[in-house]
XYZ file of C-alpha atoms in Angstrom:
448
model
C -8.529 226.696 143.600
C -10.325 224.368 146.270
C -12.391 225.553 148.943
C -10.933 224.430 152.229
C -13.606 222.145 154.347
C -14.519 223.376 157.789
C -11.736 223.030 160.142
C -11.243 219.982 162.686
C -11.685 221.281 166.240
C -9.097 219.885 168.479
C -9.532 222.058 171.267
C -6.104 223.104 171.588
C -6.278 226.810 170.398
C -4.431 225.787 167.425
C -7.565 226.152 165.330
C -6.622 230.060 165.310
C -3.864 229.352 162.975
C -5.743 227.659 160.334
C -8.426 230.467 160.372
C -6.980 233.542 161.357
C -5.965 234.431 158.009
C -9.269 234.701 156.514
C -9.646 237.622 157.937
C -6.691 239.397 155.731
C -7.492 238.269 151.984
C -7.366 239.936 149.181
C -10.707 241.414 147.621
C -10.052 239.260 144.538
C -9.195 236.094 146.507
C -11.864 236.448 149.008
C -14.428 236.933 146.193
C -13.167 234.036 144.804
C -13.797 231.733 147.785
C -17.237 233.303 148.122
C -18.360 232.534 144.829
C -17.311 228.780 144.707
C -19.062 228.302 148.129
C -21.932 230.023 146.355
C -22.667 227.910 143.451
C -21.893 225.091 146.015
C -24.708 226.244 148.454
C -27.226 227.065 146.042
C -27.170 223.847 143.885
C -27.737 222.209 147.235
C -30.807 224.549 148.213
C -32.577 224.114 145.295
C -31.988 220.207 145.235
C -32.474 219.856 148.714
C -34.698 222.206 150.133
C -38.623 221.502 149.461
C -39.693 225.084 149.941
C -36.807 227.045 147.997
C -37.098 224.717 145.042
C -40.813 225.856 144.904
C -39.774 229.143 144.993
C -37.367 229.051 142.098
C -39.881 227.290 140.284
C -42.537 230.257 140.935
C -39.554 232.721 139.526
C -39.042 230.417 136.846
C -35.362 230.547 137.742
C -32.451 227.851 138.105
C -29.067 227.745 140.070
C -27.964 228.281 136.741
C -29.519 231.242 136.126
C -26.964 232.922 138.688
C -23.869 233.915 137.185
C -22.311 236.068 139.597
C -23.481 238.100 142.866
C -24.691 241.055 140.557
C -27.785 238.369 139.514
C -28.194 238.109 143.605
C -31.276 240.266 143.532
C -33.129 237.875 141.316
C -33.307 235.318 144.226
C -36.133 235.078 146.653
C -35.572 236.324 150.123
C -36.569 234.379 153.464
C -38.047 236.482 156.115
C -38.747 235.319 159.934
C -42.269 234.670 158.649
C -40.946 231.873 156.058
C -39.474 230.162 159.098
C -42.089 230.507 161.236
C -44.698 228.903 158.413
C -42.354 226.259 157.897
C -41.943 225.143 161.627
C -40.251 222.721 162.832
C -38.595 220.903 159.926
C -39.626 222.801 156.643
C -36.572 224.449 155.547
C -34.174 221.252 156.555
C -32.008 220.616 153.263
C -30.290 217.258 154.900
C -31.880 214.578 156.520
C -32.483 214.655 159.900
C -29.973 211.855 160.957
C -27.313 214.234 159.771
C -28.686 216.978 162.151
C -26.372 217.089 165.341
C -28.150 220.687 167.066
C -31.207 222.517 166.914
C -31.582 225.639 168.425
C -34.813 227.998 168.682
C -35.533 231.749 169.268
C -38.038 232.795 171.520
C -41.609 232.799 170.208
C -43.205 236.150 171.279
C -46.298 235.182 168.821
C -46.297 231.342 169.033
C -43.966 228.697 168.049
C -40.788 229.321 168.453
C -38.182 229.593 165.156
C -36.077 226.504 164.740
C -32.780 226.206 162.827
C -30.586 222.974 162.719
C -26.631 222.303 162.236
C -24.532 219.564 161.396
C -21.514 218.946 162.406
C -19.741 220.963 159.640
C -22.136 223.636 160.310
C -21.272 223.776 163.821
C -17.859 223.660 163.007
C -18.115 226.623 160.963
C -19.942 228.204 163.525
C -17.325 227.716 166.206
C -14.493 229.078 163.621
C -16.321 232.050 163.424
C -16.511 233.145 167.291
C -12.722 232.057 167.530
C -12.303 234.730 165.000
C -14.284 236.788 167.279
C -12.855 236.562 170.299
C -9.491 236.741 168.589
C -10.427 240.164 167.459
C -10.836 241.522 171.119
C -7.628 240.758 171.810
C -8.896 237.472 173.747
C -6.852 234.228 173.278
C -5.143 231.609 175.758
C -4.464 232.030 179.330
C -7.733 234.436 179.224
C -11.000 233.405 181.778
C -14.053 233.768 179.743
C -17.453 233.803 182.188
C -20.064 232.839 179.743
C -23.310 234.700 181.156
C -25.411 234.162 177.911
C -28.208 231.426 178.569
C -27.278 227.792 177.921
C -30.249 225.908 175.995
C -32.179 226.553 173.078
C -30.578 230.416 172.918
C -27.609 230.274 170.746
C -25.673 232.597 172.870
C -24.294 230.120 175.958
C -22.952 227.171 173.378
C -21.972 229.474 170.539
C -19.916 231.460 172.720
C -18.684 228.288 174.993
C -17.595 226.326 172.003
C -15.367 229.090 170.507
C -14.032 229.993 173.839
C -13.094 226.642 174.022
C -11.631 225.628 170.897
C -9.462 228.906 171.121
C -8.293 227.635 174.014
C -9.747 229.972 176.280
C -10.769 228.725 180.033
C -14.404 228.744 179.935
C -16.766 229.035 182.926
C -20.543 228.272 181.807
C -22.154 230.026 184.506
C -25.203 231.295 181.896
C -27.889 233.825 183.089
C -29.239 234.821 186.186
C -28.310 234.626 189.784
C -25.884 237.679 189.640
C -24.692 238.197 193.218
C -22.995 234.747 191.872
C -22.209 236.221 188.714
C -19.662 238.943 190.620
C -18.574 236.103 193.368
C -17.260 234.436 190.648
C -15.761 237.197 188.395
C -14.011 238.138 191.737
C -12.947 235.000 192.569
C -11.932 233.113 189.390
C -10.254 236.030 188.203
C -12.415 236.261 184.730
C -10.928 238.299 182.147
C -13.696 238.287 179.622
C -17.415 238.452 180.346
C -19.856 237.619 178.024
C -23.716 238.736 177.660
C -26.306 241.470 176.712
C -25.413 244.633 177.565
C -28.150 244.969 179.307
C -27.772 242.519 181.583
C -24.122 243.568 182.108
C -25.451 246.623 183.346
C -27.373 244.585 186.027
C -23.983 242.790 187.466
C -22.402 246.532 187.676
C -25.321 247.531 189.733
C -25.066 244.583 191.660
C -21.542 244.332 192.428
C -21.987 247.971 193.660
C -24.310 246.893 196.116
C -21.872 243.982 197.436
C -18.984 246.552 197.657
C -17.294 245.220 194.544
C -15.528 247.362 192.154
C -15.348 245.844 188.794
C -12.630 248.034 187.989
C -10.409 246.555 190.458
C -11.072 243.388 189.161
C -8.890 241.297 186.338
C -11.706 241.674 184.119
C -10.594 243.655 180.697
C -12.823 242.396 177.861
C -16.917 242.508 177.437
C -18.232 240.605 174.306
C -21.571 242.260 174.386
C -24.772 241.341 171.704
C -28.148 239.842 171.341
C -29.726 243.035 171.541
C -29.325 246.737 169.893
C -26.998 248.841 172.315
C -25.905 252.664 171.614
C -22.163 253.733 171.912
C -23.453 255.841 175.102
C -24.243 252.961 176.853
C -21.060 251.361 175.810
C -19.028 254.623 177.642
C -21.339 253.903 180.498
C -20.196 250.429 180.373
C -16.722 251.151 179.779
C -16.068 253.638 182.569
C -18.061 252.060 185.169
C -16.467 248.856 185.154
C -12.864 249.476 183.551
C -13.142 247.371 180.324
C -13.342 247.352 176.841
C -16.732 246.499 175.400
C -17.103 245.035 172.224
C -20.319 243.930 169.714
C -20.250 240.570 168.747
C -23.110 240.266 165.967
C -25.102 237.358 165.088
C -28.701 235.747 164.499
C -30.336 232.422 165.622
C -31.020 232.119 162.016
C -27.704 232.577 160.260
C -25.648 230.737 163.123
C -25.910 232.673 166.270
C -22.920 234.800 167.741
C -19.581 235.517 165.619
C -21.947 236.750 162.155
C -19.758 239.688 162.973
C -17.371 241.304 165.599
C -15.783 244.640 166.065
C -11.806 244.510 166.680
C -9.645 246.244 169.052
C -10.718 249.797 167.173
C -14.427 249.463 168.264
C -15.134 251.586 164.741
C -17.637 248.775 162.978
C -18.506 245.280 162.963
C -16.202 243.257 160.606
C -18.505 240.516 159.020
C -16.954 237.127 158.401
C -17.239 237.436 154.388
C -16.029 234.016 153.995
C -18.769 232.485 155.671
C -21.700 234.948 155.432
C -22.548 236.963 152.242
C -24.081 240.249 153.244
C -26.166 242.780 151.014
C -27.805 245.880 151.698
C -31.186 246.383 150.387
C -33.912 249.188 150.305
C -36.411 247.382 152.625
C -39.222 248.893 150.781
C -38.461 248.314 147.414
C -35.926 245.284 147.912
C -33.248 246.727 145.533
C -29.575 246.113 146.556
C -28.089 249.780 147.840
C -24.337 250.123 147.388
C -21.481 250.381 150.221
C -21.802 253.498 152.360
C -25.973 253.938 151.975
C -28.312 252.857 154.767
C -30.640 250.156 154.404
C -31.829 246.554 155.641
C -28.959 243.453 156.405
C -29.389 240.568 154.365
C -27.359 237.621 154.957
C -26.643 234.440 152.605
C -24.760 231.514 154.359
C -21.901 230.237 152.168
C -21.352 226.953 154.104
C -24.320 225.908 156.386
C -25.931 223.055 154.714
C -28.742 221.960 157.278
C -30.501 225.149 156.808
C -29.016 227.769 153.889
C -30.242 230.760 154.308
C -30.067 232.499 150.992
C -30.608 236.073 151.042
C -32.412 236.106 154.435
C -33.672 239.930 155.851
C -32.530 240.528 159.206
C -34.631 243.333 159.582
C -30.978 245.010 160.804
C -30.438 248.557 159.374
C -27.204 249.492 159.142
C -24.156 250.212 155.788
C -21.308 248.353 154.854
C -17.998 250.470 154.963
C -15.060 249.769 152.607
C -12.713 252.060 154.024
C -9.410 250.183 155.438
C -9.894 249.094 159.550
C -6.280 250.074 160.955
C -6.065 246.613 162.018
C -5.193 245.245 158.927
C -8.377 242.996 158.245
C -9.919 243.471 154.594
C -13.225 241.956 155.660
C -15.903 244.600 155.401
C -17.218 245.902 158.729
C -20.837 247.515 159.179
C -21.852 250.436 161.005
C -23.073 248.929 164.510
C -26.778 247.830 164.584
C -28.739 250.247 166.472
C -32.162 249.661 165.305
C -34.225 247.394 163.475
C -36.906 248.142 160.928
C -39.626 246.464 162.877
C -38.386 248.041 166.195
C -39.458 251.239 164.975
C -42.602 252.904 166.507
C -44.608 255.660 164.630
C -45.754 258.599 166.845
C -48.156 260.892 165.457
C -46.477 260.438 162.196
C -43.061 260.359 163.207
C -40.953 257.336 162.803
C -38.415 256.564 165.854
C -36.023 254.018 167.164
C -35.770 252.822 170.935
C -31.989 252.944 170.256
C -32.453 256.906 169.885
C -34.002 257.400 172.866
C -31.480 255.674 174.358
C -28.833 258.098 173.291
C -30.801 261.036 174.332
C -31.292 259.428 177.920
C -27.395 258.770 178.189
C -26.146 262.077 177.296
C -27.441 263.766 180.436
C -25.362 263.688 183.399
C -27.250 261.850 185.925
C -29.237 259.379 184.467
C -29.007 255.911 184.797
C -29.026 252.968 181.695
C -32.429 251.800 183.153
C -35.565 253.183 181.311
C -38.732 252.287 179.711
C -40.639 253.732 176.640
C -44.105 253.555 177.332
C -46.779 254.199 174.305
C -50.785 255.312 175.070
C -53.488 256.292 173.051
C -56.672 257.204 174.207
C -59.667 256.137 172.070
C -60.089 258.650 169.083
C -56.883 260.488 170.935
C -53.060 261.328 169.891
C -50.335 258.536 170.634
C -48.755 259.471 173.580
C -44.905 258.650 174.748
C -43.587 258.553 178.035
C -40.324 257.825 179.232
C -39.734 255.716 182.742
C -36.432 256.477 183.763
C -34.077 255.949 186.664
C -31.394 258.133 188.249
C -28.263 257.286 189.513
C -28.468 256.483 193.343
C -25.923 258.429 193.989
C -27.350 261.958 192.488
C -30.982 261.130 193.394
C -31.553 263.099 196.426
C -29.657 265.737 194.139
C -31.652 265.694 190.984
C -35.050 265.757 192.884
C -34.297 269.040 194.441
C -33.926 270.097 190.734
C -36.595 267.661 189.364
C -37.944 270.373 186.801
C -34.508 271.596 185.172
C -33.464 268.013 185.181
C -36.852 266.776 183.354
C -36.357 269.748 181.139
C -32.875 268.746 179.970
C -34.379 265.178 178.980
C -36.919 266.561 177.231
C -34.999 268.585 175.146
C -32.688 266.056 174.269
C -35.392 263.639 173.153
C -36.904 266.226 171.201
C -34.040 267.324 169.482
C -32.867 264.031 168.368
C -36.166 262.294 167.531
C -38.511 265.808 167.270
C -41.091 263.939 169.455
C -42.304 265.668 172.861
C -42.466 263.207 175.543
C -43.537 262.791 179.186
C -40.421 261.982 181.437
C -40.908 260.669 184.729
C -38.502 259.757 187.388
C -38.201 256.780 189.170
C -36.357 255.756 192.474
C -32.903 253.415 191.364
C -33.988 250.120 191.156
C -37.960 250.375 190.185
C -37.428 249.113 186.281
C -37.418 245.679 186.134
C -34.154 244.382 185.173
C -33.684 241.201 182.611
C -31.203 238.570 182.446
C -31.183 238.271 178.944
C -32.421 240.920 176.103
C -34.282 244.128 178.188
C -37.836 244.786 177.399
C -37.545 248.463 176.594
C -40.773 249.151 175.073
C -44.619 248.764 176.018
C -46.997 249.572 173.873
C -50.625 250.158 175.494
C -52.398 251.578 172.531
C -55.631 251.081 171.853
C -56.048 250.714 168.405
């Protein structure tokens, strides 16, 4: 069998005809495609990536020693620290003249993480976003307002290229200028919006201030990603905006948005396994785990040649689902990412995740989806957890009159879900800072 090359993009929407069947392959056919691609990319990495060649030599391995996917655990993992240590070009596996685009993630602790793409790499990425949008029921005739940031961040250009290739009308508004976002959604008749879920909450809020009811506009689909978000937040978005809110999954290190996407059933994120081979491992022992068991998600890019990512540790915690999806797609699903192992907060010896606190907050009627988790520790004392939480503007006066009862309900839900007692501080609507990208939920002021 010959593995097909990345599709040529003619920006007419016809790309969908050549790739849509990849979501419905038989298990054996899919595995054959995956293995043939993997043999090629592993050899390419061993021969052309100095870092990978050195790692294989240290383990006394060659590409020929990996005879099936059951041998994957023998290979070294790549972590975010490796990308930092090899900044900027240390993981390139092609000559620089083959690179036609570079992206970078934000560098919170110094220099950013740099990733690179060949023309063929970008074609695969674009194809992936096409399949993600199609899974939401999006197609030619739709108008996509793309409020992801353009530039080094992968979200903006990733959704732009995929939407355009699918034949969708793309409005490249980028993030920010929220009043203008609302105006153009209304005036242009956008049917699809793409951004972080936290920023769309800000758009909803701004629309209300402007007297615009998003439920009365043509917008019907949201493609939200780049940060973990809970089912409770999805329910808030859908009820307040009158849309279907779908998860789009991706990582800068792998390519960007389009590694996986929900379908119209909203029951797990389909991974595009013919491009991105998934594993679940125990994050402590690195041992592989079977489908259905929760652990850390690891990806191998099967046809990315500029910077092959072989066994990249995402730090995202999830499990792979093998049950057949009603949509008919045969590619596996993963449960939605609600936590990352490096986002875990340890308070008084208890491990909790911000997503757990979000689920607790939004389960109480009257809360707004704007909050901050503040951690403090007096010298020599215990950790303290405070939740600053906005309430809905319409409910603010009523809640203040019953503030003790309301706070007690929230404290009870947080304790029920996390086992931690927290201080709950109610603040006026509009007090918590809004973000045009990823929301900053946790402020750790602990003195070590």
